[in-house]
Amino acid sequence: MEKKQRENWGSRIGFIMAAAGSAVGLGNIWRFPYLAGENGGSAFILIYLGFVLVIGLSIMISEFAVGRRTELAAVGAYKKINKNWTFAGVLGVLSAFFIMGFYPVVGGWALAYVLKSVTGLLADAAAIGDTFGAFITSSIEPVIWMLIFLAMNIVIVAKGIAGGIEKAGKVLMPTLFVLLILIAARSVTLPGAGAGLDFLFKPDFSVVTGATFLAALGQAFFSLSLGMGCMITYGSYLNKSENLPQNALIVSVLDTGVALLAGIAIFPALFAFGMEPAVGAGLVFVVVPQIFAAMGGIGTLFSAIFFIALTVAALTSSVSLLEVVVAYLIDQRGWERKKSVYTAGGIMTVTGILSSLSMGLMSGFTILGVGIFDFFDILTDKIFLAIGGLLLAVFVGWFMDKQELEDELTNGGTIKFGLFNIWYNLVKYVIPVAIAIVAFAGITSIAQKPLMFFGLGIIAVLAIFSKKL
Ligand code: PFF
């Protein structure tokens, strides 16, 4: 293979925006609040924060290091360092592919809500919940929105990821942030909001089980875009003079901040409106419009801007997922970019349609006990990402050279990384054991056991055929 200078991010801020753009998405604003709601609130949030700090941050540093060291996307990076580990990269590609099986469906909902915001959704606040239910279970409308959302991804990734997406993110991510602060401020000042703050900040550990830990761990990986090679790929474009641990810290703090802010925006209002915290996947689409509806005319405008920003946040994440699949086809299979994008996008069109229909028309159809949307969601979030993270930690801790890692993380000794030894021991010993325990406890207490074993089976098959991948 010819050695050419690898393309770099336009600027440091460009990289942080892209990596934070990948991390901040539906995971923070749609998923984190409803998972917290279903898992009892603050106890889940505390466990989540613990995992981000002890596991997520270290894994992100590791992914950046592997990517920048090898200057290759996930599969190539593993392969270059140790051929037997190719499967861990391929598992990441499969995860990206599966997440794209359901992510565009929710992205489509966000997009639809831009239009719905300005066409009367807020006029009848009491009907907002029913409207959402009717919308996602119908057979045509959500499918069309999903297809539009997916098409945006295809267009952006076909052009190459740096240009447009970097620019859109620079404007719209800060917009989203400001809006969330505004919504949170409104939410906490509603009468009766105190119960929501209690729910968020007063831990009730009686509801915690092994499944809670697994949900929190999976969410930490999902939200930080870890365990599937995405940050390896992004790191491979990172300039040699950048401070990797510092970048990882900034991205993690931004991501966690947005998730917490989404929680503070939603739960106080939810309790103020007398709703149940465990309403599930519709949470953000039901509570946020109600907050805006209570604001009168200006609420319509805010609602539209909020869903535009949410769509863009989703888009900056989903393009990174599509890019993982495309980078694999280009780097490892030698395909052209366009052919890779259209082929991957074509298959995602089919999985996206099936996922969307599984909310309504095809709700009776199940695989291993769950609908198609849940199949992709649970398989990735509850097993592939966590195991992907475990594999990465073992790989970095036991199969890479310590000196080489120190070199990479200190830019050849030119910058300081005072916590290097702590990071190294976490990655080598603590994280693999911690993930293994959580995965074991989670799998034994989760309802969807057949699906979990199926997932483990896929990983085993990949590992066995690793050399052929
Ligand atoms: N982190 C994204 C979110 O929170 O919405 C989802 C995601 C993107 C997961 C990229 C994994 C990934 F590689």
Short mmCIF file of C-alpha atoms and ligand atoms in Angstrom, two decimals:
data_model
loop_
_atom_site.label_atom_id
_atom_site.label_comp_id
_atom_site.label_asym_id
_atom_site.label_seq_id
_atom_site.Cartn_x
_atom_site.Cartn_y
_atom_site.Cartn_z
CA MET A 1 0.00 0.00 0.00
CA GLU A 2 1.36 3.41 -0.87
CA LYS A 3 2.04 5.66 2.07
CA LYS A 4 0.43 9.02 1.70
CA GLN A 5 -0.02 11.81 4.19
CA ARG A 6 -3.28 11.13 5.98
CA GLU A 7 -5.91 13.82 5.65
CA ASN A 8 -6.24 15.82 8.87
CA TRP A 9 -9.04 17.74 10.50
CA GLY A 10 -9.22 21.34 9.36
CA SER A 11 -8.47 22.56 12.85
CA ARG A 12 -8.41 21.47 16.44
CA ILE A 13 -11.83 22.88 17.08
CA GLY A 14 -12.99 21.09 13.95
CA PHE A 15 -11.93 17.79 15.43
CA ILE A 16 -13.52 18.43 18.80
CA MET A 17 -16.70 19.48 17.09
CA ALA A 18 -16.72 16.36 14.94
CA ALA A 19 -15.94 14.01 17.82
CA ALA A 20 -18.40 15.78 20.11
CA GLY A 21 -20.82 15.81 17.20
CA SER A 22 -20.55 12.06 16.99
CA ALA A 23 -20.96 11.68 20.74
CA VAL A 24 -23.77 14.17 21.29
CA GLY A 25 -26.86 12.87 19.56
CA LEU A 26 -30.09 11.04 20.10
CA GLY A 27 -28.28 9.07 22.78
CA ASN A 28 -28.11 12.13 25.02
CA ILE A 29 -31.42 13.79 24.38
CA TRP A 30 -33.77 11.01 23.35
CA ARG A 31 -32.32 7.95 25.02
CA PHE A 32 -30.55 9.03 28.22
CA PRO A 33 -33.66 10.65 29.76
CA TYR A 34 -35.96 7.75 28.98
CA LEU A 35 -33.48 5.15 30.23
CA ALA A 36 -33.07 7.18 33.41
CA GLY A 37 -36.85 7.33 33.66
CA GLU A 38 -37.23 3.59 33.24
CA ASN A 39 -34.41 2.76 35.62
CA GLY A 40 -35.46 4.85 38.57
CA GLY A 41 -33.69 8.14 37.89
CA SER A 42 -30.82 9.27 40.06
CA ALA A 43 -29.38 5.87 41.02
CA PHE A 44 -29.08 5.08 37.32
CA ILE A 45 -27.58 8.49 36.66
CA LEU A 46 -24.95 8.07 39.38
CA ILE A 47 -23.93 4.66 38.06
CA TYR A 48 -23.83 6.13 34.58
CA LEU A 49 -21.57 8.98 35.68
CA GLY A 50 -19.28 6.50 37.42
CA PHE A 51 -18.96 4.47 34.24
CA VAL A 52 -18.26 7.53 32.11
CA LEU A 53 -15.51 8.63 34.45
CA VAL A 54 -13.81 5.30 35.14
CA ILE A 55 -14.45 3.40 31.91
CA GLY A 56 -15.65 5.72 29.15
CA LEU A 57 -12.95 8.33 29.42
CA SER A 58 -10.15 5.76 29.49
CA ILE A 59 -11.61 3.89 26.54
CA MET A 60 -11.92 7.10 24.57
CA ILE A 61 -8.26 7.92 25.24
CA SER A 62 -7.40 4.38 24.12
CA GLU A 63 -9.42 4.64 20.92
CA PHE A 64 -7.82 7.96 20.00
CA ALA A 65 -4.38 6.47 20.70
CA VAL A 66 -4.97 3.37 18.56
CA GLY A 67 -6.39 5.47 15.72
CA ARG A 68 -3.66 8.08 15.66
CA ARG A 69 -0.89 5.53 16.13
CA THR A 70 -1.96 3.42 13.16
CA GLU A 71 -3.52 6.20 11.08
CA LEU A 72 -6.12 3.64 10.11
CA ALA A 73 -9.84 3.14 10.67
CA ALA A 74 -10.96 0.50 13.16
CA VAL A 75 -10.50 -2.77 11.29
CA GLY A 76 -7.24 -1.77 9.68
CA ALA A 77 -5.92 -0.48 12.99
CA TYR A 78 -6.50 -3.77 14.80
CA LYS A 79 -5.20 -5.74 11.85
CA LYS A 80 -2.02 -3.72 11.58
CA ILE A 81 -1.11 -4.28 15.22
CA ASN A 82 -2.22 -7.90 15.49
CA LYS A 83 -3.96 -9.93 12.79
CA ASN A 84 -5.78 -12.15 15.27
CA TRP A 85 -7.68 -9.12 16.48
CA THR A 86 -9.24 -8.14 13.16
CA PHE A 87 -12.56 -9.50 14.41
CA ALA A 88 -12.75 -6.84 17.13
CA GLY A 89 -12.71 -4.19 14.41
CA VAL A 90 -15.26 -6.08 12.35
CA LEU A 91 -17.50 -6.35 15.40
CA GLY A 92 -17.39 -2.54 15.51
CA VAL A 93 -18.42 -2.30 11.87
CA LEU A 94 -21.29 -4.66 12.56
CA SER A 95 -22.32 -2.56 15.56
CA ALA A 96 -22.34 0.58 13.44
CA PHE A 97 -24.41 -1.21 10.87
CA PHE A 98 -26.91 -2.44 13.45
CA ILE A 99 -27.19 0.94 15.17
CA MET A 100 -27.98 2.36 11.76
CA GLY A 101 -30.81 -0.18 11.71
CA PHE A 102 -32.79 1.91 14.18
CA TYR A 103 -31.08 5.29 14.60
CA PRO A 104 -32.46 6.79 11.35
CA VAL A 105 -35.97 5.90 12.48
CA VAL A 106 -35.64 8.16 15.51
CA GLY A 107 -33.76 10.74 13.42
CA GLY A 108 -36.80 10.72 11.12
CA TRP A 109 -39.10 11.35 14.08
CA ALA A 110 -37.02 14.37 15.06
CA LEU A 111 -37.20 15.68 11.51
CA ALA A 112 -40.95 15.13 11.35
CA TYR A 113 -41.36 17.09 14.57
CA VAL A 114 -39.79 20.16 12.99
CA LEU A 115 -42.73 20.31 10.63
CA LYS A 116 -45.27 19.16 13.20
CA SER A 117 -44.13 21.93 15.55
CA VAL A 118 -45.27 24.58 13.09
CA THR A 119 -48.39 22.78 11.85
CA GLY A 120 -50.49 22.62 14.96
CA LEU A 121 -48.84 20.00 17.19
CA LEU A 122 -48.71 22.42 20.10
CA ALA A 123 -52.28 23.68 19.72
CA ASP A 124 -53.75 20.87 21.79
CA ALA A 125 -51.28 20.06 24.56
CA ALA A 126 -53.42 17.24 25.94
CA ALA A 127 -53.25 15.36 22.66
CA ILE A 128 -49.46 15.48 22.24
CA GLY A 129 -48.91 12.02 23.73
CA ASP A 130 -51.55 10.35 21.55
CA THR A 131 -50.28 12.17 18.48
CA PHE A 132 -46.83 10.70 19.00
CA GLY A 133 -48.17 7.17 19.47
CA ALA A 134 -50.33 7.42 16.37
CA PHE A 135 -47.47 8.88 14.33
CA ILE A 136 -44.77 6.28 15.05
CA THR A 137 -47.14 3.32 14.63
CA SER A 138 -48.41 4.41 11.25
CA SER A 139 -47.04 2.73 8.16
CA ILE A 140 -46.16 5.50 5.76
CA GLU A 141 -45.39 8.84 7.39
CA PRO A 142 -42.55 7.80 9.73
CA VAL A 143 -41.05 5.64 6.98
CA ILE A 144 -40.87 8.63 4.66
CA TRP A 145 -39.20 10.78 7.32
CA MET A 146 -36.74 7.98 8.08
CA LEU A 147 -35.89 7.78 4.38
CA ILE A 148 -35.31 11.54 4.17
CA PHE A 149 -33.06 11.40 7.23
CA LEU A 150 -31.12 8.46 5.83
CA ALA A 151 -30.77 10.16 2.46
CA MET A 152 -29.16 13.18 4.19
CA ASN A 153 -26.60 10.81 5.68
CA ILE A 154 -25.90 9.24 2.35
CA VAL A 155 -25.38 12.58 0.62
CA ILE A 156 -23.05 13.86 3.35
CA VAL A 157 -20.93 10.72 3.61
CA ALA A 158 -20.73 10.32 -0.18
CA LYS A 159 -19.12 13.77 -0.32
CA GLY A 160 -16.54 12.87 2.33
CA ILE A 161 -17.17 13.60 5.92
CA ALA A 162 -15.04 16.65 6.72
CA GLY A 163 -16.50 19.64 4.84
CA GLY A 164 -20.23 20.10 5.27
CA ILE A 165 -20.74 18.28 8.48
CA GLU A 166 -17.95 20.11 10.23
CA LYS A 167 -19.56 23.42 9.29
CA ALA A 168 -23.15 22.51 10.18
CA GLY A 169 -22.04 21.20 13.55
CA LYS A 170 -20.17 24.37 14.41
CA VAL A 171 -23.38 26.39 14.30
CA LEU A 172 -26.03 23.95 15.37
CA MET A 173 -24.38 22.19 18.28
CA PRO A 174 -24.03 25.43 20.25
CA THR A 175 -27.62 26.28 19.28
CA LEU A 176 -28.80 23.02 20.74
CA PHE A 177 -26.87 23.70 23.90
CA VAL A 178 -28.38 27.14 24.37
CA LEU A 179 -31.88 25.81 23.71
CA LEU A 180 -31.47 23.05 26.23
CA ILE A 181 -30.43 25.60 28.82
CA LEU A 182 -33.52 27.67 28.01
CA ILE A 183 -35.81 24.65 28.24
CA ALA A 184 -34.18 23.53 31.48
CA ALA A 185 -34.66 27.00 32.95
CA ARG A 186 -38.36 26.92 32.02
CA SER A 187 -38.76 23.37 33.22
CA VAL A 188 -37.34 23.86 36.71
CA THR A 189 -39.50 26.94 37.28
CA LEU A 190 -42.81 25.19 36.51
CA PRO A 191 -45.01 24.67 39.54
CA GLY A 192 -44.44 21.16 40.90
CA ALA A 193 -41.02 20.82 39.27
CA GLY A 194 -39.35 19.93 42.59
CA ALA A 195 -40.44 16.29 42.38
CA GLY A 196 -38.54 16.02 39.10
CA LEU A 197 -35.36 17.36 40.67
CA ASP A 198 -35.73 14.87 43.51
CA PHE A 199 -36.13 12.12 40.97
CA LEU A 200 -32.91 13.23 39.27
CA PHE A 201 -30.78 13.89 42.30
CA LYS A 202 -32.04 11.80 45.24
CA PRO A 203 -30.85 8.25 44.60
CA ASP A 204 -33.17 5.33 45.27
CA PHE A 205 -30.99 2.22 45.13
CA SER A 206 -33.85 -0.17 45.81
CA VAL A 207 -34.64 -0.27 42.08
CA VAL A 208 -31.09 -1.18 41.02
CA THR A 209 -30.39 -4.65 39.57
CA GLY A 210 -27.70 -6.16 37.35
CA ALA A 211 -29.77 -5.00 34.39
CA THR A 212 -29.53 -1.40 35.63
CA PHE A 213 -25.74 -1.59 35.60
CA LEU A 214 -25.72 -3.09 32.13
CA ALA A 215 -28.12 -0.42 30.87
CA ALA A 216 -25.91 2.31 32.35
CA LEU A 217 -22.74 0.80 30.90
CA GLY A 218 -24.30 0.31 27.48
CA GLN A 219 -25.59 3.87 27.54
CA ALA A 220 -22.15 5.21 28.48
CA PHE A 221 -20.62 3.48 25.45
CA PHE A 222 -23.47 4.45 23.17
CA SER A 223 -23.48 8.05 24.22
CA LEU A 224 -19.71 8.51 23.97
CA SER A 225 -19.61 6.66 20.61
CA LEU A 226 -17.30 4.02 22.04
CA GLY A 227 -16.77 0.30 21.69
CA MET A 228 -17.20 0.20 17.94
CA GLY A 229 -14.18 1.88 16.47
CA CYS A 230 -15.77 5.21 15.69
CA MET A 231 -13.32 7.15 17.82
CA ILE A 232 -10.47 5.02 16.45
CA THR A 233 -11.48 6.19 12.99
CA TYR A 234 -11.81 9.83 14.05
CA GLY A 235 -8.53 9.62 15.97
CA SER A 236 -6.79 8.37 12.85
CA TYR A 237 -7.33 11.79 11.30
CA LEU A 238 -5.98 13.61 14.31
CA ASN A 239 -2.90 15.76 14.06
CA LYS A 240 0.25 14.41 15.72
CA SER A 241 0.61 17.48 17.90
CA GLU A 242 -2.81 17.21 19.56
CA ASN A 243 -3.16 16.29 23.21
CA LEU A 244 -5.20 13.08 23.16
CA PRO A 245 -6.18 12.78 26.84
CA GLN A 246 -7.23 16.42 26.90
CA ASN A 247 -9.35 16.04 23.78
CA ALA A 248 -10.99 12.94 25.23
CA LEU A 249 -11.76 14.82 28.43
CA ILE A 250 -13.35 17.73 26.56
CA VAL A 251 -15.52 15.44 24.43
CA SER A 252 -16.63 13.38 27.45
CA VAL A 253 -17.48 16.43 29.52
CA LEU A 254 -19.49 17.98 26.68
CA ASP A 255 -21.34 14.75 26.06
CA THR A 256 -22.17 14.17 29.72
CA GLY A 257 -23.13 17.81 30.18
CA VAL A 258 -25.65 17.62 27.35
CA ALA A 259 -27.17 14.39 28.70
CA LEU A 260 -27.58 15.85 32.19
CA LEU A 261 -28.99 19.03 30.75
CA ALA A 262 -31.53 17.01 28.80
CA GLY A 263 -32.50 15.30 32.04
CA ILE A 264 -32.89 18.64 33.81
CA ALA A 265 -34.93 19.93 30.88
CA ILE A 266 -37.30 16.98 30.89
CA PHE A 267 -37.94 15.56 34.37
CA PRO A 268 -39.02 18.65 36.29
CA ALA A 269 -41.53 19.41 33.52
CA LEU A 270 -42.65 15.80 33.40
CA PHE A 271 -43.49 15.79 37.08
CA ALA A 272 -45.07 19.23 36.80
CA PHE A 273 -47.39 17.85 34.11
CA GLY A 274 -48.24 14.85 36.30
CA MET A 275 -46.78 12.26 33.92
CA GLU A 276 -45.05 8.96 34.70
CA PRO A 277 -41.21 8.92 34.39
CA ALA A 278 -41.15 5.50 32.75
CA VAL A 279 -43.07 6.49 29.62
CA GLY A 280 -40.33 5.03 27.45
CA ALA A 281 -39.05 5.97 24.02
CA GLY A 282 -41.56 8.75 23.43
CA LEU A 283 -40.35 10.85 26.35
CA VAL A 284 -38.59 13.71 24.58
CA PHE A 285 -41.21 13.85 21.82
CA VAL A 286 -44.02 14.16 24.33
CA VAL A 287 -42.64 16.23 27.20
CA VAL A 288 -40.65 18.85 25.30
CA PRO A 289 -43.54 19.86 23.00
CA GLN A 290 -45.73 20.18 26.09
CA ILE A 291 -43.25 22.57 27.68
CA PHE A 292 -43.30 24.64 24.51
CA ALA A 293 -47.08 24.46 24.22
CA ALA A 294 -47.32 26.04 27.67
CA MET A 295 -45.26 29.02 26.41
CA GLY A 296 -47.84 30.24 23.93
CA GLY A 297 -46.99 31.53 20.43
CA ILE A 298 -43.24 31.82 20.87
CA GLY A 299 -43.23 28.15 21.90
CA THR A 300 -43.93 27.14 18.32
CA LEU A 301 -40.77 28.81 17.13
CA PHE A 302 -38.68 27.36 19.95
CA SER A 303 -40.08 23.92 19.32
CA ALA A 304 -39.19 24.05 15.63
CA ILE A 305 -35.66 25.24 16.42
CA PHE A 306 -35.28 22.55 19.08
CA PHE A 307 -36.19 19.76 16.68
CA ILE A 308 -33.97 21.19 13.94
CA ALA A 309 -31.08 21.17 16.40
CA LEU A 310 -31.97 17.65 17.55
CA THR A 311 -32.05 16.48 13.94
CA VAL A 312 -28.62 17.97 13.31
CA ALA A 313 -27.25 16.43 16.51
CA ALA A 314 -28.62 13.10 15.31
CA LEU A 315 -27.12 13.66 11.88
CA THR A 316 -23.62 14.45 13.15
CA SER A 317 -23.80 11.14 15.02
CA SER A 318 -25.32 8.99 12.31
CA VAL A 319 -22.84 10.14 9.67
CA SER A 320 -20.08 8.90 11.96
CA LEU A 321 -21.82 5.53 12.11
CA LEU A 322 -22.21 5.32 8.36
CA GLU A 323 -18.60 6.43 7.98
CA VAL A 324 -17.40 3.48 10.08
CA VAL A 325 -19.08 1.06 7.67
CA VAL A 326 -17.92 3.00 4.60
CA ALA A 327 -14.33 3.31 5.84
CA TYR A 328 -14.25 -0.47 6.22
CA LEU A 329 -15.47 -1.06 2.67
CA ILE A 330 -12.99 1.46 1.27
CA ASP A 331 -9.92 0.51 3.34
CA GLN A 332 -10.37 -3.24 3.65
CA ARG A 333 -12.42 -4.18 0.61
CA GLY A 334 -10.91 -1.66 -1.77
CA TRP A 335 -14.27 -0.23 -2.87
CA GLU A 336 -14.85 3.28 -4.16
CA ARG A 337 -16.37 5.72 -1.67
CA LYS A 338 -19.58 6.20 -3.67
CA LYS A 339 -20.16 2.50 -4.22
CA SER A 340 -19.55 1.87 -0.51
CA VAL A 341 -21.96 4.58 0.59
CA TYR A 342 -24.73 3.55 -1.78
CA THR A 343 -24.44 -0.13 -0.97
CA ALA A 344 -24.36 0.38 2.79
CA GLY A 345 -27.08 3.02 2.52
CA GLY A 346 -29.20 0.67 0.39
CA ILE A 347 -29.12 -2.07 3.00
CA MET A 348 -29.80 0.48 5.76
CA THR A 349 -32.86 1.59 3.80
CA VAL A 350 -34.27 -1.90 4.14
CA THR A 351 -33.40 -2.32 7.82
CA GLY A 352 -34.71 1.19 8.53
CA ILE A 353 -38.06 0.48 6.86
CA LEU A 354 -38.43 -2.78 8.78
CA SER A 355 -37.50 -1.07 12.07
CA SER A 356 -39.98 1.72 11.52
CA LEU A 357 -42.76 -0.71 10.62
CA SER A 358 -41.98 -2.79 13.70
CA MET A 359 -43.59 0.02 15.73
CA GLY A 360 -46.96 -0.64 14.11
CA LEU A 361 -47.82 -2.76 11.09
CA MET A 362 -45.17 -5.40 11.87
CA SER A 363 -45.36 -5.23 15.66
CA GLY A 364 -46.37 -8.89 15.78
CA PHE A 365 -43.18 -9.98 14.06
CA THR A 366 -40.37 -10.80 16.49
CA ILE A 367 -36.85 -12.18 16.35
CA LEU A 368 -35.70 -13.99 19.50
CA GLY A 369 -38.57 -12.43 21.39
CA VAL A 370 -38.19 -8.79 20.36
CA GLY A 371 -39.35 -6.57 17.48
CA ILE A 372 -36.92 -5.48 14.78
CA PHE A 373 -36.24 -2.02 16.19
CA ASP A 374 -35.47 -3.52 19.61
CA PHE A 375 -33.42 -6.28 18.02
CA PHE A 376 -30.93 -3.75 16.64
CA ASP A 377 -31.11 -1.52 19.68
CA ILE A 378 -30.70 -4.12 22.41
CA LEU A 379 -28.11 -6.17 20.56
CA THR A 380 -25.79 -3.21 20.11
CA ASP A 381 -26.40 -1.26 23.25
CA LYS A 382 -26.63 -4.12 25.70
CA ILE A 383 -23.92 -6.33 24.33
CA PHE A 384 -21.86 -5.42 21.27
CA LEU A 385 -20.60 -2.05 22.48
CA ALA A 386 -19.70 -3.24 25.96
CA ILE A 387 -17.92 -6.30 24.62
CA GLY A 388 -16.31 -4.11 21.97
CA GLY A 389 -14.98 -1.91 24.77
CA LEU A 390 -13.77 -4.91 26.72
CA LEU A 391 -11.92 -6.24 23.68
CA LEU A 392 -10.34 -2.86 23.05
CA ALA A 393 -9.16 -2.60 26.66
CA VAL A 394 -7.63 -6.09 26.58
CA PHE A 395 -6.04 -5.33 23.23
CA VAL A 396 -4.50 -2.06 24.36
CA GLY A 397 -3.50 -3.36 27.79
CA TRP A 398 -2.08 -6.71 26.79
CA PHE A 399 -1.23 -6.62 23.09
CA MET A 400 0.23 -3.17 22.62
CA ASP A 401 3.60 -1.98 23.79
CA LYS A 402 3.42 0.16 26.94
CA GLN A 403 6.25 2.42 25.85
CA GLU A 404 4.63 2.96 22.50
CA LEU A 405 1.39 3.95 24.20
CA GLU A 406 3.16 6.38 26.47
CA ASP A 407 4.85 7.87 23.43
CA GLU A 408 1.54 8.27 21.66
CA LEU A 409 -0.22 9.84 24.62
CA THR A 410 2.58 12.27 25.39
CA ASN A 411 3.35 13.06 21.74
CA GLY A 412 6.80 11.55 22.07
CA GLY A 413 7.41 13.08 25.48
CA THR A 414 6.64 16.65 24.44
CA ILE A 415 3.50 16.97 26.54
CA LYS A 416 2.63 15.66 29.98
CA PHE A 417 0.08 12.98 30.79
CA GLY A 418 0.48 12.73 34.54
CA LEU A 419 -2.19 10.06 34.90
CA PHE A 420 -0.58 7.71 32.39
CA ASN A 421 0.01 4.90 34.87
CA ILE A 422 -3.46 5.16 36.33
CA TRP A 423 -4.96 5.12 32.84
CA TYR A 424 -2.78 2.16 31.85
CA ASN A 425 -3.70 0.07 34.87
CA LEU A 426 -7.36 0.91 34.48
CA VAL A 427 -7.30 -0.23 30.88
CA LYS A 428 -5.19 -3.30 31.49
CA TYR A 429 -6.81 -4.68 34.65
CA VAL A 430 -9.78 -2.81 36.02
CA ILE A 431 -11.88 -2.13 32.93
CA PRO A 432 -11.85 -5.64 31.43
CA VAL A 433 -12.83 -7.15 34.78
CA ALA A 434 -15.46 -4.48 35.44
CA ILE A 435 -17.08 -4.89 32.03
CA ALA A 436 -17.03 -8.68 32.33
CA ILE A 437 -18.78 -8.51 35.71
CA VAL A 438 -21.39 -6.02 34.55
CA ALA A 439 -22.04 -7.99 31.37
CA PHE A 440 -22.42 -11.21 33.32
CA ALA A 441 -24.69 -9.69 35.96
CA GLY A 442 -26.67 -7.88 33.29
CA ILE A 443 -27.18 -10.89 31.09
CA THR A 444 -28.36 -13.01 34.00
CA SER A 445 -30.92 -10.44 35.10
CA ILE A 446 -32.14 -9.16 31.73
CA ALA A 447 -35.40 -10.37 30.18
CA GLN A 448 -34.07 -10.89 26.64
CA LYS A 449 -31.66 -13.76 27.31
CA PRO A 450 -31.98 -15.57 23.96
CA LEU A 451 -31.00 -12.35 22.21
CA MET A 452 -27.98 -11.92 24.48
CA PHE A 453 -26.75 -15.42 23.73
CA PHE A 454 -27.31 -14.84 20.05
CA GLY A 455 -25.14 -11.72 20.32
CA LEU A 456 -22.38 -13.58 22.13
CA GLY A 457 -22.63 -16.27 19.45
CA ILE A 458 -22.06 -13.72 16.69
CA ILE A 459 -18.98 -12.42 18.49
CA ALA A 460 -17.64 -15.96 18.89
CA VAL A 461 -18.15 -16.69 15.20
CA LEU A 462 -16.35 -13.48 14.23
CA ALA A 463 -13.46 -14.38 16.53
CA ILE A 464 -13.14 -17.87 15.06
CA PHE A 465 -13.04 -16.57 11.49
CA SER A 466 -10.94 -13.54 12.37
CA LYS A 467 -8.10 -14.28 9.94
CA LYS A 468 -10.53 -14.39 7.01
CA LEU A 469 -12.11 -10.99 7.72
N1 PFF B 1 -23.14 8.74 20.41
C1 PFF B 1 -24.30 8.82 19.58
C2 PFF B 1 -25.46 9.33 20.39
O1 PFF B 1 -25.34 9.47 21.60
O2 PFF B 1 -26.52 9.57 19.81
C3 PFF B 1 -24.63 7.51 18.91
C4 PFF B 1 -23.42 6.83 18.36
C5 PFF B 1 -22.68 7.43 17.34
C6 PFF B 1 -23.00 5.64 18.88
C7 PFF B 1 -21.52 6.86 16.88
C8 PFF B 1 -21.86 5.03 18.42
C9 PFF B 1 -21.12 5.67 17.43
F1 PFF B 1 -20.04 5.12 17.01
#
